[in-house]
Structure formats: structure tokens, C-alpha cells
Amino acid sequence: MQAAGYVGRFAPSPTGRLHMGSLLAAVASWCDAKHQGGTWLVRMEDLDPPREVAGASDDILRTLEGHGLHWDGEVVYQSRRSELYKDALEGLKRNGRVFPCACSRKDLAGIAVYPGTCRVGLPPNKEARLWRFQMGEGALAWEDLILGQTSFEARSLGDFPVLRADGFWAYQLAVVVDDRDQGVTHVVRGSDLLDSTPKQIQLWSALAQLTSTDFHNSLPEYGHLPVLENNLGQKLSKQTLAQPVQVSQAMASVMRVLRWLNQPVGDGGIQGAFESGDVHQLLLRAAEQWDRSLVPTQSIQWQGEGQG
Ligand code: GLU
């Protein structure tokens, strides 16, 4: 991949304010892109109105800016891109990679992996509630930018929704359609999304077939970052009551994230930028020295404010 061709992205869901875990993903993906002279896009994944919080999109964008994380181009909002997802679904219907499914949550209660009930057709007297993508067979492997060789058995993942029963587009479909449409070459995100990657690679392949694009040359590279966990081993999230980051603490938070990512913060350049009080300068120095191979592959434990 040519350095100039690097297109990275940060894709927050506006389900709450930015917390330290999402800041870590933003800083790492920004540094990875800027280290290679690349572009860094921001895409607002606002496809799940029931989970969204009013004002969160704007708040996230202001918080990114307040941390010196300036993006390239216009912010893309998934809620305005239904036509693209609809076209993709129609294409997948044509090439037989999706099927209507009648199974309700209740039908699947206690079942970890979709058992393929409606793959061969809807059961008698049942109506379609959602559409699922049909996973292939065998091992799905990729060379992760951070974790190295990574592999999942397709069977362990199961056929997943692309159009949900509540009528909203499913995350997997929208992400792949958008990453393709935006020419994303590098996806650097949290390891909590690790098992989404083989699903997205399969979807990417199916969509590439539809447009006769070269699948292997167009597929982005994927890198999965350590997640931040609280002292109960839970991923920092709105559900686990993660505190939002404060713009007034931007310098300290970025330094903390760089330390977690094992980047050399003792260096004179970084210290100088830190003392200057300009968070964007600090990020530029961090991007210059960014070394992806130092990023830890295990989760990071963090008790909370002041104890990092
Ligand atoms: N919107 C997803 C999230 O906030 C991230 C999607 C991605 O990076 O692929 O968890």
C-alpha cells in the first residue's frame, strides 16, 4: 500500500459522550493514519435511534476537536445513507447471499450462534422479520496489523442480520458499504469488534463480486486495539458507566492514552509538545514517532480518573 493512499477512519456511535476507551481508538487510528501521511475520516454511526442520545454526535465532534483530533473532509452520517444500504441489500438478494428470517429473539433465546433455521426457506406459516447474510464455510483468516495472524471459524459466527426486525440497517452492512464507498484502506479499532471483522470480510467479498471489484486489492487492512477495562474486567462503555473525557484535561488524557499504547512519551519532542500545552502539536509529535508494533495486544485495566 502506498503511504499516500492510506485512508483511515474513526466511526463512533452517538450513544453517549466520548469516554477514555473511544478516545484511545481515536488517538491510535489518528496516529496510525498521520504517521503514514494518510487521511483520517470521521463517520457518525447513527443508525440505531433507540440507543442514541440527543446531542451526542455534536458533543463527540467537539470533544475530538478539543483533543486536537482534526478530521479530513466532511463528517459522514450513516442516517443519511439509506439508499446505499438499500442498493447493497438488493445486490446481495440478487446473488443469493442473504435470506429472509422469521426467527424472533424469543425463538433464539439461549442460542449463541444462529442455527441456520431459515437458510433453506421460511418455516410454514411464518413471516420474514429480518434479513440475514449467509456466512461461508471454513476458516476466515487475516493478518491483523496489531494482533498478527487471526482466524475465526465461519461456523462459530453464524449468519448475521443485515436488515433488523425493527427496520433499521444492521451495523455490519452499513460499515462495509461505507468503508467501501469511502475508500477506507485501514480499519484501526477496538478488539471488542474483533469477531465483526471476519463477517465484514465476507460481506466485502460478496459486495466486491457484485461490482466485479478485485476483492483482495480493495479489502482494507484491519488492526485491533486493546480495550480498556474497569476493575471488574468490563469494557469501558456507557453501560458500565464510563465517565466522559473532559476537554479541559485533553493533554493529560492524550498522554495517558499514548502511555497505554506503549508509545515513547519520555522523548524530548513529546515532552516539549506536552509543555507547550498545544494538544494538536502533541498528537503530531506522537504520530511522527508512532510505532504500531509497540501497541499491547492485551486489554488494559484502568480503575478510573486519576489512577491510570
Ligand atoms: N460504531 C462502532 C462503535 O462505536 C465502531 C465501528 C467500527 O469502528 O467499525 O463501536
Short mmCIF file of C-alpha atoms and ligand atoms in Angstrom, two decimals:
data_model
loop_
_atom_site.label_atom_id
_atom_site.label_comp_id
_atom_site.label_asym_id
_atom_site.label_seq_id
_atom_site.Cartn_x
_atom_site.Cartn_y
_atom_site.Cartn_z
CA MET A 1 0.00 0.00 0.00
CA GLN A 2 1.38 3.41 -0.99
CA ALA A 3 1.63 5.75 2.01
CA ALA A 4 -0.28 8.47 0.15
CA GLY A 5 -3.14 6.05 -0.41
CA TYR A 6 -3.82 5.49 3.27
CA VAL A 7 -7.42 6.24 4.27
CA GLY A 8 -8.26 5.58 7.91
CA ARG A 9 -11.40 6.37 9.86
CA PHE A 10 -12.96 6.73 13.28
CA ALA A 11 -16.58 5.66 13.43
CA PRO A 12 -18.26 6.49 16.75
CA SER A 13 -21.86 5.61 17.55
CA PRO A 14 -23.62 8.58 19.19
CA THR A 15 -24.96 6.52 22.08
CA GLY A 16 -23.21 8.70 24.62
CA ARG A 17 -20.29 11.05 25.14
CA LEU A 18 -16.71 10.09 24.26
CA HIS A 19 -15.05 8.09 27.05
CA MET A 20 -11.44 7.08 27.52
CA GLY A 21 -11.90 3.82 25.58
CA SER A 22 -13.17 5.59 22.49
CA LEU A 23 -10.52 8.30 22.87
CA LEU A 24 -7.89 5.54 22.77
CA ALA A 25 -9.31 4.25 19.47
CA ALA A 26 -9.47 7.78 18.06
CA VAL A 27 -5.89 8.66 19.04
CA ALA A 28 -4.48 5.34 17.78
CA SER A 29 -6.28 5.45 14.44
CA TRP A 30 -5.31 9.13 14.00
CA CYS A 31 -1.63 8.47 14.76
CA ASP A 32 -1.57 5.40 12.53
CA ALA A 33 -3.02 7.40 9.63
CA LYS A 34 -0.91 10.50 10.13
CA HIS A 35 2.29 8.52 10.62
CA GLN A 36 1.79 7.29 7.07
CA GLY A 37 0.77 10.69 5.69
CA GLY A 38 -2.77 9.40 5.38
CA THR A 39 -6.29 10.75 5.58
CA TRP A 40 -8.42 10.30 8.70
CA LEU A 41 -12.18 10.36 8.26
CA VAL A 42 -14.90 10.61 10.87
CA ARG A 43 -18.14 8.74 10.27
CA MET A 44 -21.05 9.06 12.66
CA GLU A 45 -22.71 5.67 13.03
CA ASP A 46 -26.16 6.97 13.89
CA LEU A 47 -28.22 4.03 12.71
CA ASP A 48 -29.73 2.96 15.99
CA PRO A 49 -32.11 5.73 17.14
CA PRO A 50 -33.41 3.77 20.16
CA ARG A 51 -29.87 3.72 21.64
CA GLU A 52 -28.86 7.24 20.64
CA VAL A 53 -28.60 10.20 22.96
CA ALA A 54 -29.72 13.62 21.78
CA GLY A 55 -26.77 15.92 21.15
CA ALA A 56 -24.18 13.12 21.39
CA SER A 57 -22.98 13.46 17.76
CA ASP A 58 -22.13 17.13 18.15
CA ASP A 59 -20.67 16.55 21.55
CA ILE A 60 -18.36 13.80 20.19
CA LEU A 61 -17.20 16.05 17.34
CA ARG A 62 -16.48 18.94 19.72
CA THR A 63 -14.61 16.57 22.02
CA LEU A 64 -12.48 15.24 19.16
CA GLU A 65 -11.62 18.81 18.13
CA GLY A 66 -10.88 19.70 21.74
CA HIS A 67 -8.35 16.85 21.78
CA GLY A 68 -6.63 18.11 18.61
CA LEU A 69 -8.08 15.24 16.57
CA HIS A 70 -8.91 17.12 13.38
CA TRP A 71 -10.51 15.05 10.65
CA ASP A 72 -10.22 15.30 6.88
CA GLY A 73 -13.22 16.13 4.70
CA GLU A 74 -16.84 16.23 5.79
CA VAL A 75 -18.23 14.09 8.58
CA VAL A 76 -20.41 11.35 7.10
CA TYR A 77 -23.69 10.43 8.87
CA GLN A 78 -24.96 6.93 8.30
CA SER A 79 -28.54 8.03 8.92
CA ARG A 80 -28.37 9.89 5.59
CA ARG A 81 -27.11 6.97 3.54
CA SER A 82 -30.05 4.55 3.49
CA GLU A 83 -30.08 4.45 -0.31
CA LEU A 84 -26.58 2.97 -0.39
CA TYR A 85 -27.50 0.27 2.11
CA LYS A 86 -30.70 -0.50 0.22
CA ASP A 87 -28.78 -0.94 -3.05
CA ALA A 88 -26.29 -3.23 -1.33
CA LEU A 89 -29.10 -5.36 0.14
CA GLU A 90 -30.80 -5.63 -3.26
CA GLY A 91 -27.49 -6.74 -4.78
CA LEU A 92 -26.98 -9.34 -2.07
CA LYS A 93 -30.50 -10.61 -2.68
CA ARG A 94 -29.68 -10.98 -6.38
CA ASN A 95 -26.57 -13.01 -5.73
CA GLY A 96 -28.30 -15.15 -3.12
CA ARG A 97 -26.08 -14.20 -0.17
CA VAL A 98 -28.94 -13.01 2.07
CA PHE A 99 -32.15 -14.69 3.14
CA PRO A 100 -35.30 -13.60 4.97
CA CYS A 101 -35.54 -14.87 8.52
CA ALA A 102 -38.61 -15.36 10.69
CA CYS A 103 -36.82 -16.08 13.94
CA SER A 104 -37.61 -13.79 16.84
CA ARG A 105 -35.33 -13.07 19.80
CA LYS A 106 -37.53 -15.43 21.78
CA ASP A 107 -37.01 -18.23 19.22
CA LEU A 108 -33.25 -17.79 19.57
CA ALA A 109 -33.11 -17.24 23.33
CA GLY A 110 -30.13 -19.02 24.86
CA ILE A 111 -28.68 -19.88 21.44
CA ALA A 112 -25.25 -18.29 20.95
CA VAL A 113 -24.87 -18.85 17.20
CA TYR A 114 -27.73 -18.59 14.72
CA PRO A 115 -28.55 -22.24 13.88
CA GLY A 116 -29.47 -21.60 10.23
CA THR A 117 -33.21 -22.20 10.73
CA CYS A 118 -34.40 -20.05 7.81
CA ARG A 119 -31.46 -20.60 5.48
CA VAL A 120 -33.39 -23.14 3.49
CA GLY A 121 -36.60 -21.12 3.46
CA LEU A 122 -39.11 -19.71 5.92
CA PRO A 123 -40.87 -22.31 8.06
CA PRO A 124 -44.57 -22.81 7.08
CA ASN A 125 -46.89 -20.01 8.18
CA LYS A 126 -44.01 -17.81 9.30
CA GLU A 127 -43.33 -14.32 8.04
CA ALA A 128 -39.98 -12.70 7.36
CA ARG A 129 -38.93 -10.34 10.16
CA LEU A 130 -35.38 -9.51 9.11
CA TRP A 131 -32.71 -10.31 6.52
CA ARG A 132 -29.56 -12.28 7.30
CA PHE A 133 -26.27 -12.67 5.48
CA GLN A 134 -25.26 -16.25 4.82
CA MET A 135 -21.77 -16.93 6.12
CA GLY A 136 -19.47 -19.18 4.13
CA GLU A 137 -17.70 -22.23 5.48
CA GLY A 138 -14.25 -22.87 6.91
CA ALA A 139 -11.60 -20.67 8.47
CA LEU A 140 -11.64 -16.93 7.91
CA ALA A 141 -8.17 -15.52 8.49
CA TRP A 142 -6.39 -12.21 8.14
CA GLU A 143 -3.05 -10.73 9.12
CA ASP A 144 -4.04 -8.21 11.78
CA LEU A 145 -1.91 -5.05 11.89
CA ILE A 146 -1.64 -5.34 15.68
CA LEU A 147 -2.55 -8.90 16.65
CA GLY A 148 -0.82 -10.69 13.77
CA GLN A 149 -2.38 -13.78 12.18
CA THR A 150 -6.00 -14.02 13.36
CA SER A 151 -8.56 -16.60 12.40
CA PHE A 152 -12.20 -17.49 13.09
CA GLU A 153 -14.22 -20.49 12.10
CA ALA A 154 -17.18 -19.27 10.00
CA ARG A 155 -19.44 -21.76 11.73
CA SER A 156 -18.70 -20.20 15.13
CA LEU A 157 -20.08 -16.85 13.94
CA GLY A 158 -23.32 -17.78 12.23
CA ASP A 159 -25.48 -15.91 9.71
CA PHE A 160 -25.94 -12.34 10.92
CA PRO A 161 -28.59 -9.64 10.33
CA VAL A 162 -28.13 -7.03 7.62
CA LEU A 163 -31.61 -5.54 7.99
CA ARG A 164 -33.03 -5.72 11.51
CA ALA A 165 -36.51 -6.73 12.57
CA ASP A 166 -37.17 -3.16 13.78
CA GLY A 167 -36.47 -1.92 10.24
CA PHE A 168 -33.07 -0.36 10.97
CA TRP A 169 -29.96 -1.22 8.98
CA ALA A 170 -27.60 -3.53 10.81
CA TYR A 171 -24.16 -2.28 11.80
CA GLN A 172 -22.26 -4.90 9.75
CA LEU A 173 -23.86 -3.98 6.44
CA ALA A 174 -23.59 -0.22 6.89
CA VAL A 175 -19.94 -0.38 7.97
CA VAL A 176 -18.86 -2.41 4.97
CA VAL A 177 -20.87 -0.36 2.49
CA ASP A 178 -19.37 2.83 3.91
CA ASP A 179 -15.80 1.59 4.23
CA ARG A 180 -16.02 0.56 0.56
CA ASP A 181 -17.69 3.76 -0.53
CA GLN A 182 -15.21 5.96 1.36
CA GLY A 183 -12.19 4.08 0.03
CA VAL A 184 -11.03 3.10 3.53
CA THR A 185 -7.72 1.23 3.37
CA HIS A 186 -7.03 0.79 7.10
CA VAL A 187 -9.51 -0.03 9.86
CA VAL A 188 -7.91 0.52 13.28
CA ARG A 189 -10.47 -0.03 16.06
CA GLY A 190 -11.07 -1.75 19.38
CA SER A 191 -10.71 -5.51 19.84
CA ASP A 192 -14.30 -5.61 21.05
CA LEU A 193 -15.10 -5.63 17.32
CA LEU A 194 -12.69 -8.47 16.52
CA ASP A 195 -15.37 -11.01 15.65
CA SER A 196 -17.05 -8.47 13.37
CA THR A 197 -14.02 -8.47 11.11
CA PRO A 198 -14.49 -11.95 9.57
CA LYS A 199 -18.17 -11.08 8.98
CA GLN A 200 -17.17 -7.83 7.34
CA ILE A 201 -14.54 -9.55 5.19
CA GLN A 202 -17.19 -11.98 3.93
CA LEU A 203 -19.62 -9.16 3.22
CA TRP A 204 -16.88 -7.20 1.50
CA SER A 205 -16.15 -10.19 -0.71
CA ALA A 206 -19.84 -10.63 -1.61
CA LEU A 207 -20.21 -6.92 -2.46
CA ALA A 208 -16.98 -6.91 -4.46
CA GLN A 209 -18.35 -9.80 -6.53
CA LEU A 210 -21.43 -7.75 -7.37
CA THR A 211 -19.39 -4.90 -8.78
CA SER A 212 -16.60 -7.11 -10.17
CA THR A 213 -14.05 -5.29 -8.00
CA ASP A 214 -10.89 -7.10 -7.06
CA PHE A 215 -11.71 -8.29 -3.55
CA HIS A 216 -8.14 -8.79 -2.29
CA ASN A 217 -6.87 -5.47 -3.57
CA SER A 218 -9.80 -3.49 -2.27
CA LEU A 219 -10.10 -5.10 1.19
CA PRO A 220 -8.77 -2.82 3.94
CA GLU A 221 -6.15 -3.91 6.41
CA TYR A 222 -7.54 -4.41 9.90
CA GLY A 223 -5.85 -3.65 13.22
CA HIS A 224 -7.44 -4.27 16.62
CA LEU A 225 -6.51 -2.20 19.64
CA PRO A 226 -6.57 -3.27 23.29
CA VAL A 227 -9.82 -2.42 25.04
CA LEU A 228 -9.89 -0.54 28.32
CA GLU A 229 -11.48 -2.47 31.14
CA ASN A 230 -12.61 -1.39 34.57
CA ASN A 231 -11.55 -3.27 37.71
CA LEU A 232 -14.40 -5.74 37.20
CA GLY A 233 -12.95 -6.74 33.82
CA GLN A 234 -15.77 -4.98 31.98
CA LYS A 235 -15.11 -3.00 28.82
CA LEU A 236 -15.46 0.74 29.38
CA SER A 237 -18.77 1.77 27.84
CA LYS A 238 -21.87 3.71 28.59
CA GLN A 239 -23.43 0.54 30.05
CA THR A 240 -20.55 0.21 32.54
CA LEU A 241 -20.92 3.90 33.40
CA ALA A 242 -17.63 5.06 31.86
CA GLN A 243 -17.06 8.74 32.58
CA PRO A 244 -16.85 11.07 29.57
CA VAL A 245 -13.45 12.62 28.85
CA GLN A 246 -13.12 16.35 29.56
CA VAL A 247 -11.67 18.75 27.02
CA SER A 248 -10.09 20.68 29.90
CA GLN A 249 -7.97 17.55 30.57
CA ALA A 250 -7.13 16.89 26.90
CA MET A 251 -3.32 16.99 27.26
CA ALA A 252 -3.29 14.65 30.23
CA SER A 253 -5.76 12.25 28.60
CA VAL A 254 -3.80 12.05 25.34
CA MET A 255 -0.57 11.45 27.28
CA ARG A 256 -2.27 8.72 29.27
CA VAL A 257 -3.54 7.06 26.09
CA LEU A 258 -0.07 7.22 24.50
CA ARG A 259 1.40 5.54 27.58
CA TRP A 260 -1.22 2.81 27.44
CA LEU A 261 -0.38 2.29 23.80
CA ASN A 262 3.30 1.83 24.81
CA GLN A 263 4.42 4.79 22.72
CA PRO A 264 7.67 6.51 23.81
CA VAL A 265 6.41 9.56 25.71
CA GLY A 266 9.69 10.21 27.54
CA ASP A 267 11.16 11.55 24.31
CA GLY A 268 12.21 15.24 24.26
CA GLY A 269 9.91 16.08 21.33
CA ILE A 270 6.84 14.70 23.04
CA GLN A 271 7.75 16.33 26.37
CA GLY A 272 8.32 19.66 24.61
CA ALA A 273 4.95 19.44 22.89
CA PHE A 274 3.33 18.48 26.19
CA GLU A 275 4.86 21.50 27.93
CA SER A 276 3.71 23.79 25.09
CA GLY A 277 0.13 22.97 26.11
CA ASP A 278 -0.93 22.51 22.46
CA VAL A 279 -2.66 19.15 22.17
CA HIS A 280 -2.59 19.10 18.37
CA GLN A 281 1.20 19.60 18.45
CA LEU A 282 1.43 16.76 20.93
CA LEU A 283 -0.50 14.49 18.58
CA LEU A 284 1.64 15.50 15.61
CA ARG A 285 4.78 14.53 17.54
CA ALA A 286 3.14 11.29 18.67
CA ALA A 287 2.17 10.48 15.07
CA GLU A 288 5.72 11.12 13.87
CA GLN A 289 7.06 8.56 16.33
CA TRP A 290 4.09 6.23 16.17
CA ASP A 291 5.16 2.59 16.30
CA ARG A 292 2.29 0.20 15.76
CA SER A 293 4.42 -2.79 16.74
CA LEU A 294 4.60 -1.47 20.34
CA VAL A 295 0.83 -1.43 20.88
CA PRO A 296 -0.12 -4.04 23.52
CA THR A 297 -2.24 -6.97 22.45
CA GLN A 298 -3.90 -7.48 25.85
CA SER A 299 -6.70 -5.46 27.45
CA ILE A 300 -5.69 -2.56 29.66
CA GLN A 301 -7.05 -2.32 33.21
CA TRP A 302 -7.98 1.11 34.41
CA GLN A 303 -9.71 1.94 37.67
CA GLY A 304 -10.85 5.37 36.67
CA GLU A 305 -9.92 9.01 36.86
CA GLY A 306 -6.50 9.73 38.36
CA GLN A 307 -5.37 6.13 38.59
CA GLY A 308 -4.11 5.48 35.06
N1 GLU B 1 -19.60 2.38 15.58
C1 GLU B 1 -18.83 1.33 16.17
C2 GLU B 1 -18.67 1.58 17.65
O1 GLU B 1 -18.77 2.71 18.07
C3 GLU B 1 -17.43 1.21 15.59
C4 GLU B 1 -17.44 0.72 14.22
C5 GLU B 1 -16.08 0.43 13.64
O2 GLU B 1 -15.08 1.04 14.01
O3 GLU B 1 -16.08 -0.39 12.74
O4 GLU B 1 -18.44 0.63 18.37
#
